[in-house]
Short mmCIF file of C-alpha atoms and ligand atoms in Angstrom, two decimals:
data_model
loop_
_atom_site.label_atom_id
_atom_site.label_comp_id
_atom_site.label_asym_id
_atom_site.label_seq_id
_atom_site.Cartn_x
_atom_site.Cartn_y
_atom_site.Cartn_z
CA UNK R 1 -5.31 41.08 -41.17
CA UNK R 2 -9.24 41.98 -41.36
CA UNK R 3 -11.11 39.60 -41.58
CA UNK R 4 -14.96 38.09 -40.74
CA UNK R 5 -13.86 38.13 -37.18
CA UNK R 6 -12.58 42.15 -37.12
CA UNK R 7 -14.28 44.11 -34.57
CA UNK R 8 -14.68 47.68 -35.27
CA UNK R 9 -14.19 50.38 -32.33
CA UNK R 10 -13.90 54.25 -33.56
CA UNK R 11 -14.21 57.90 -32.48
CA UNK R 12 -17.44 59.90 -33.10
CA UNK R 13 -16.67 63.83 -33.60
CA UNK R 14 -17.27 66.98 -35.74
CA UNK R 15 -14.21 67.21 -36.93
CA UNK R 16 -12.65 64.12 -36.49
CA UNK R 17 -9.87 64.20 -39.20
CA UNK R 18 -6.97 65.31 -36.87
CA UNK R 19 -7.55 62.60 -33.90
CA UNK R 20 -4.89 60.59 -32.64
CA UNK R 21 -7.01 58.09 -31.15
CA UNK R 22 -6.41 55.49 -33.88
CA UNK R 23 -3.18 55.67 -33.11
CA UNK R 24 -3.35 54.72 -29.36
CA UNK R 25 -5.86 51.79 -30.43
CA UNK R 26 -4.06 50.77 -33.36
CA UNK R 27 -0.97 50.60 -31.69
CA UNK R 28 -2.90 48.46 -28.70
CA UNK R 29 -4.61 45.96 -30.60
CA UNK R 30 -1.50 45.17 -32.83
CA UNK R 31 0.69 45.05 -29.43
CA UNK R 32 -2.36 42.24 -27.97
CA UNK R 33 -3.03 40.59 -30.97
CA UNK R 34 -6.47 41.78 -31.00
CA UNK R 35 -8.45 41.10 -34.33
CA UNK R 36 -9.99 44.95 -34.19
CA UNK R 37 -9.93 48.08 -36.07
CA UNK R 38 -10.32 52.07 -34.66
CA UNK R 39 -11.71 54.23 -37.07
CA UNK R 40 -12.86 57.89 -37.41
CA UNK R 41 -16.32 58.56 -37.90
CA UNK R 42 -18.00 62.50 -38.81
CA UNK R 43 -20.84 62.72 -37.43
CA UNK R 44 -22.50 66.18 -37.56
CA UNK R 45 -24.62 67.91 -34.65
CA UNK R 46 -28.00 67.00 -34.29
CA UNK R 47 -27.09 63.15 -35.73
CA UNK R 48 -25.60 61.78 -32.71
CA UNK R 49 -27.98 59.54 -31.61
CA UNK R 50 -29.08 58.31 -34.77
CA UNK R 51 -25.25 57.73 -35.36
CA UNK R 52 -25.14 55.79 -32.05
CA UNK R 53 -27.92 53.62 -32.62
CA UNK R 54 -26.21 52.52 -36.08
CA UNK R 55 -23.22 52.01 -34.37
CA UNK R 56 -25.40 49.90 -32.26
CA UNK R 57 -26.84 48.17 -35.25
CA UNK R 58 -23.99 47.42 -36.98
CA UNK R 59 -22.24 45.39 -33.65
CA UNK R 60 -20.06 48.10 -33.39
CA UNK R 61 -17.76 47.48 -30.14
CA UNK R 62 -16.87 50.71 -28.62
CA UNK R 63 -17.15 54.29 -29.81
CA UNK R 64 -14.94 57.17 -28.18
CA UNK R 65 -16.66 60.51 -28.17
CA UNK R 66 -15.22 63.47 -28.68
CA UNK R 67 -15.74 67.63 -29.28
CA UNK R 68 -18.67 68.77 -29.88
CA UNK R 69 -20.54 65.57 -28.59
CA UNK R 70 -19.80 64.77 -25.47
CA UNK R 71 -23.41 65.68 -23.69
CA UNK R 72 -25.34 65.32 -26.93
CA UNK R 73 -24.66 61.62 -26.41
CA UNK R 74 -26.03 61.58 -23.44
CA UNK R 75 -29.58 61.72 -24.63
CA UNK R 76 -28.90 58.64 -26.89
CA UNK R 77 -27.24 56.24 -24.41
CA UNK R 78 -29.01 52.91 -22.27
CA UNK R 79 -27.23 54.21 -19.24
CA UNK R 80 -25.04 56.15 -18.13
CA UNK R 81 -22.12 55.80 -15.50
CA UNK R 82 -22.12 57.67 -12.12
CA UNK R 83 -18.58 59.67 -12.92
CA UNK R 84 -19.90 60.57 -16.15
CA UNK R 85 -23.31 61.70 -14.64
CA UNK R 86 -21.58 64.06 -12.12
CA UNK R 87 -18.64 65.41 -15.03
CA UNK R 88 -22.15 65.98 -16.90
CA UNK R 89 -19.76 64.34 -20.26
CA UNK R 90 -19.62 61.07 -21.78
CA UNK R 91 -16.50 60.42 -23.65
CA UNK R 92 -16.59 56.18 -24.14
CA UNK R 93 -19.40 54.03 -25.10
CA UNK R 94 -19.33 50.30 -23.99
CA UNK R 95 -21.30 48.06 -25.36
CA UNK R 96 -24.24 46.12 -23.00
CA UNK R 97 -27.40 43.94 -23.77
CA UNK R 98 -29.60 46.90 -23.35
CA UNK R 99 -27.38 49.24 -25.91
CA UNK R 100 -24.57 51.10 -25.77
CA UNK R 101 -23.20 52.54 -21.74
CA UNK R 102 -21.89 55.81 -21.26
CA UNK R 103 -18.39 56.58 -18.97
CA UNK R 104 -15.81 59.27 -18.83
CA UNK R 105 -12.53 57.88 -19.18
CA UNK R 106 -10.86 61.88 -19.40
CA UNK R 107 -10.49 62.51 -15.98
CA UNK R 108 -9.43 58.86 -14.89
CA UNK R 109 -6.99 58.96 -17.79
CA UNK R 110 -5.91 62.12 -16.13
CA UNK R 111 -5.66 60.44 -12.68
CA UNK R 112 -3.51 57.46 -13.73
CA UNK R 113 -1.06 59.59 -16.46
CA UNK R 114 -0.64 61.81 -12.89
CA UNK R 115 -0.16 58.41 -10.95
CA UNK R 116 2.20 57.47 -13.89
CA UNK R 117 4.59 60.53 -13.19
CA UNK R 118 4.35 60.13 -9.33
CA UNK R 119 2.01 63.37 -8.83
CA UNK R 120 -0.25 62.83 -6.03
CA UNK R 121 -3.87 64.56 -4.92
CA UNK R 122 -4.56 62.84 -1.91
CA UNK R 123 -5.02 65.82 1.04
CA UNK R 124 -2.82 67.82 -1.31
CA UNK R 125 -3.71 71.70 -2.08
CA UNK R 126 -4.26 72.12 -5.75
CA UNK R 127 -4.26 75.14 -7.69
CA UNK R 128 -6.69 74.71 -10.64
CA UNK R 129 -6.56 77.39 -13.99
CA UNK R 130 -9.83 77.51 -15.68
CA UNK R 131 -13.59 77.29 -15.54
CA UNK R 132 -14.51 75.51 -18.80
CA UNK R 133 -15.58 71.70 -19.52
CA UNK R 134 -12.24 70.09 -18.96
CA UNK R 135 -11.92 72.13 -15.73
CA UNK R 136 -15.01 71.25 -14.41
CA UNK R 137 -14.16 67.98 -14.90
CA UNK R 138 -10.98 68.08 -13.07
CA UNK R 139 -12.71 69.63 -10.35
CA UNK R 140 -14.63 66.75 -9.89
CA UNK R 141 -11.54 64.30 -10.07
CA UNK R 142 -10.13 66.90 -7.02
CA UNK R 143 -13.24 66.19 -5.13
CA UNK R 144 -12.96 62.55 -5.49
CA UNK R 145 -9.31 62.25 -4.82
CA UNK R 146 -9.78 63.80 -1.81
CA UNK R 147 -7.76 66.75 -2.77
CA UNK R 148 -7.66 69.41 0.89
CA UNK R 149 -8.79 72.57 -0.93
CA UNK R 150 -8.55 73.24 -4.97
CA UNK R 151 -8.35 77.09 -5.35
CA UNK R 152 -9.89 76.91 -8.76
CA UNK R 153 -9.26 80.33 -10.45
CA UNK R 154 -11.30 81.55 -13.72
CA UNK R 155 -11.17 85.31 -15.84
CA UNK R 156 -15.57 84.90 -15.03
CA UNK R 157 -15.50 84.42 -11.55
CA UNK R 158 -19.32 83.31 -11.20
CA UNK R 159 -18.31 80.37 -13.78
CA UNK R 160 -16.48 78.84 -10.62
CA UNK R 161 -18.85 79.85 -8.32
CA UNK R 162 -21.30 77.40 -9.51
CA UNK R 163 -19.03 74.48 -10.37
CA UNK R 164 -17.93 74.84 -6.80
CA UNK R 165 -21.72 74.66 -5.99
CA UNK R 166 -22.41 71.39 -8.25
CA UNK R 167 -19.43 69.85 -6.60
CA UNK R 168 -20.51 69.87 -3.18
CA UNK R 169 -23.98 68.81 -3.90
CA UNK R 170 -22.81 66.08 -6.17
CA UNK R 171 -20.01 64.62 -4.11
CA UNK R 172 -20.75 66.12 -0.72
CA UNK R 173 -17.23 67.83 -0.81
CA UNK R 174 -16.74 71.52 0.41
CA UNK R 175 -12.91 71.58 -0.93
CA UNK R 176 -13.42 74.11 -4.17
CA UNK R 177 -12.11 77.81 -3.45
CA UNK R 178 -13.50 79.96 -6.28
CA UNK R 179 -10.99 82.86 -6.77
CA UNK R 180 -11.24 85.56 -10.01
CA UNK R 181 -7.48 84.86 -12.15
CA UNK R 182 -6.26 88.44 -11.15
CA UNK R 183 -6.54 87.54 -7.63
CA UNK R 184 -3.41 85.14 -8.00
CA UNK R 185 -1.01 87.57 -5.75
CA UNK R 186 -3.79 86.28 -2.29
CA UNK R 187 -2.97 82.72 -3.00
CA UNK R 188 -1.33 81.72 0.74
CA UNK R 189 2.65 81.60 -0.04
CA UNK R 190 3.11 77.40 -0.16
CA UNK R 191 4.35 75.33 -2.54
CA UNK R 192 1.44 73.57 -5.00
CA UNK R 193 0.55 71.38 -7.86
CA UNK R 194 -0.61 73.25 -10.37
CA UNK R 195 -3.47 72.07 -13.18
CA UNK R 196 -3.89 74.58 -16.11
CA UNK R 197 -7.39 73.91 -17.77
CA UNK R 198 -7.71 76.93 -19.73
CA UNK R 199 -7.35 76.88 -23.79
CA UNK R 200 -4.92 79.54 -23.39
CA UNK R 201 -1.43 78.56 -24.80
CA UNK R 202 -2.92 75.98 -27.35
CA UNK R 203 -1.40 76.27 -30.93
CA UNK R 204 -1.52 78.44 -32.47
CA UNK R 205 -1.52 80.76 -29.46
CA UNK R 206 1.79 79.76 -28.47
CA UNK R 207 3.49 82.49 -27.11
CA UNK R 208 0.77 83.17 -23.90
CA UNK R 209 0.16 81.96 -20.90
CA UNK R 210 -2.95 82.53 -18.47
CA UNK R 211 -1.06 84.31 -15.73
CA UNK R 212 2.63 85.38 -17.02
CA UNK R 213 3.77 87.10 -13.78
CA UNK R 214 7.04 85.12 -12.63
CA UNK R 215 5.60 85.27 -8.75
CA UNK R 216 2.56 83.34 -9.46
CA UNK R 217 5.20 80.30 -10.81
CA UNK R 218 7.10 80.51 -7.73
CA UNK R 219 4.50 78.75 -5.80
CA UNK R 220 4.18 76.02 -8.28
CA UNK R 221 6.28 72.99 -7.54
CA UNK R 222 4.39 70.91 -10.49
CA UNK R 223 2.61 72.20 -13.20
CA UNK R 224 0.17 69.90 -15.63
CA UNK R 225 -0.78 71.46 -18.78
CA UNK R 226 -4.17 69.55 -20.31
CA UNK R 227 -2.49 70.98 -23.40
CA UNK R 228 -0.33 69.09 -25.30
CA UNK R 229 -0.07 71.02 -28.82
CA UNK R 230 2.35 72.61 -28.24
CA UNK R 231 4.54 70.04 -26.25
CA UNK R 232 6.19 72.72 -24.73
CA UNK R 233 3.61 75.49 -23.68
CA UNK R 234 4.59 78.72 -21.89
CA UNK R 235 2.77 78.02 -19.13
CA UNK R 236 5.49 74.81 -18.87
CA UNK R 237 8.19 77.09 -19.37
CA UNK R 238 7.30 79.20 -17.05
CA UNK R 239 6.69 76.49 -14.27
CA UNK R 240 10.39 75.36 -15.46
CA UNK R 241 11.81 78.81 -15.15
CA UNK R 242 11.26 78.61 -11.55
CA UNK R 243 12.49 75.46 -10.96
CA UNK R 244 9.13 73.85 -10.98
CA UNK R 245 8.42 70.46 -12.88
CA UNK R 246 6.14 70.53 -15.85
CA UNK R 247 3.99 68.20 -17.88
CA UNK R 248 1.86 68.27 -21.01
CA UNK R 249 -1.08 66.38 -21.36
CA UNK R 250 -0.11 63.88 -23.97
CA UNK R 251 -0.39 60.82 -21.47
CA UNK R 252 -3.64 62.04 -20.23
CA UNK R 253 -5.34 61.52 -23.89
CA UNK R 254 -2.93 57.99 -23.68
CA UNK R 255 -4.83 57.12 -20.86
CA UNK R 256 -8.23 57.87 -21.50
CA UNK R 257 -7.64 55.63 -24.13
CA UNK R 258 -6.25 52.82 -22.57
CA UNK R 259 -8.97 52.92 -20.52
CA UNK R 260 -12.19 52.97 -22.91
CA UNK R 261 -10.01 49.81 -24.59
CA UNK R 262 -9.85 48.24 -21.15
CA UNK R 263 -13.38 48.54 -20.89
CA UNK R 264 -14.18 47.42 -24.42
CA UNK R 265 -12.31 44.60 -24.39
CA UNK R 266 -12.54 43.29 -20.29
CA UNK R 267 -8.70 43.20 -19.78
CA UNK R 268 -6.43 45.58 -17.72
CA UNK R 269 -3.10 47.06 -19.57
CA UNK R 270 -0.26 46.63 -18.19
CA UNK R 271 2.27 49.98 -17.37
CA UNK R 272 4.94 48.52 -19.41
CA UNK R 273 2.31 48.23 -22.44
CA UNK R 274 1.33 51.87 -21.82
CA UNK R 275 4.56 53.02 -21.58
CA UNK R 276 5.69 51.04 -25.78
CA UNK R 277 1.98 52.72 -26.75
CA UNK R 278 3.29 55.98 -25.38
CA UNK R 279 6.90 55.99 -27.34
CA UNK R 280 4.59 55.02 -30.51
CA UNK R 281 2.14 57.90 -29.37
CA UNK R 282 5.04 60.32 -29.23
CA UNK R 283 6.79 59.25 -32.12
CA UNK R 284 3.31 59.47 -34.69
CA UNK R 285 2.58 63.01 -32.84
CA UNK R 286 5.51 64.40 -33.03
CA UNK R 287 5.46 65.48 -29.67
CA UNK R 288 8.05 65.22 -26.95
CA UNK R 289 8.55 65.29 -23.30
CA UNK R 290 11.78 67.33 -22.77
CA UNK R 291 11.43 70.82 -21.88
P1 ATR A 1 -12.65 73.35 -22.65
O1 ATR A 1 -13.63 72.52 -23.23
O2 ATR A 1 -11.86 73.24 -23.24
O3 ATR A 1 -12.45 73.31 -21.10
P2 ATR A 1 -13.99 75.91 -22.67
O4 ATR A 1 -15.14 75.41 -22.07
O5 ATR A 1 -14.15 76.92 -23.89
O6 ATR A 1 -12.92 74.72 -23.08
O7 ATR A 1 -13.30 76.92 -21.82
C1 ATR A 1 -12.02 77.99 -21.94
C2 ATR A 1 -11.76 78.09 -20.64
O8 ATR A 1 -9.98 78.80 -20.83
C3 ATR A 1 -12.47 79.08 -19.65
O9 ATR A 1 -12.14 78.70 -18.50
C4 ATR A 1 -11.86 80.51 -20.62
O10 ATR A 1 -12.44 81.53 -19.02
P3 ATR A 1 -13.72 82.29 -19.19
O11 ATR A 1 -14.61 81.16 -18.56
O12 ATR A 1 -13.60 83.71 -18.15
O13 ATR A 1 -14.40 82.56 -20.40
C5 ATR A 1 -10.19 80.72 -20.37
N1 ATR A 1 -9.98 81.37 -21.22
C6 ATR A 1 -9.86 81.58 -22.84
N2 ATR A 1 -9.31 82.57 -23.01
C7 ATR A 1 -8.98 83.05 -22.17
C8 ATR A 1 -8.40 84.05 -21.72
N3 ATR A 1 -7.30 84.46 -22.99
N4 ATR A 1 -8.05 84.48 -20.48
C9 ATR A 1 -8.17 83.98 -19.42
N5 ATR A 1 -9.10 82.64 -19.60
C10 ATR A 1 -9.21 82.68 -21.03
#
């Protein structure tokens, strides 16, 4: 019940109407009997600093930040966590005595989602497709988690080269091997974990994959697509057709939310509760796991 003690959290973005985050946070609050509500706030570009200041004055407990504000918001904060600073994007604001501090829970979220599926990064060789904002963050995650080699493929290879340099500068790890997308036949003949971080295959262009050649998919033992709409992307279908395991990005969305909720409330969410919330999220979104 909403009363005088109810705490408010929310997400700022533009557009924000299609966000699935309220389903995650309100389910967590309900399951944990926390007097907390989570709502969407439509905030226009150029008004992010004002919104953050206002939220702080309104005693808002915590905020998520989504497209297109993940960089702009960094100018408006009392502090930024080192991981978010390296990645160059903030998706979670946590209240401190000085004001809101920025975190990135997208990447730890992906890591926890992978761990929950038994997927390892430490010491592995990984193929990473893309060099946009999402792929950039995954490159940092791979470096942080001790991936031995990341074959990072992108249509414009210059972007990957820039990311490889930046990762080395900021983490001291020289693990990113930049490649042009069309050079995939030159990948050493092994089985890899492949992370799909391009926007190809995203609804409504669901009949496309960034690489369409079966021979590429024979090199993949596990394919992880950051896309969750559709829930069975063409990339995932092509991985499965070559007997690989394939996952969509809904669990990453779940865990980035869970980690934010943990930061706001100073608690840790058990794996059992995470699974319960995942079931609710799937039910609300109509997204399924099976291929
Ligand atoms: P996000 O923030 O989701 O990462 P983004 O920054 O726009 O989105 O990045 C989109 C990624 O998808 C990029 O790696 C882009 O490749 P380029 O850097 O060469 O543009 C990739 N991408 C988008 N459309 C593509 C296509 N038709 N073929 C190959 N790659 C594509």
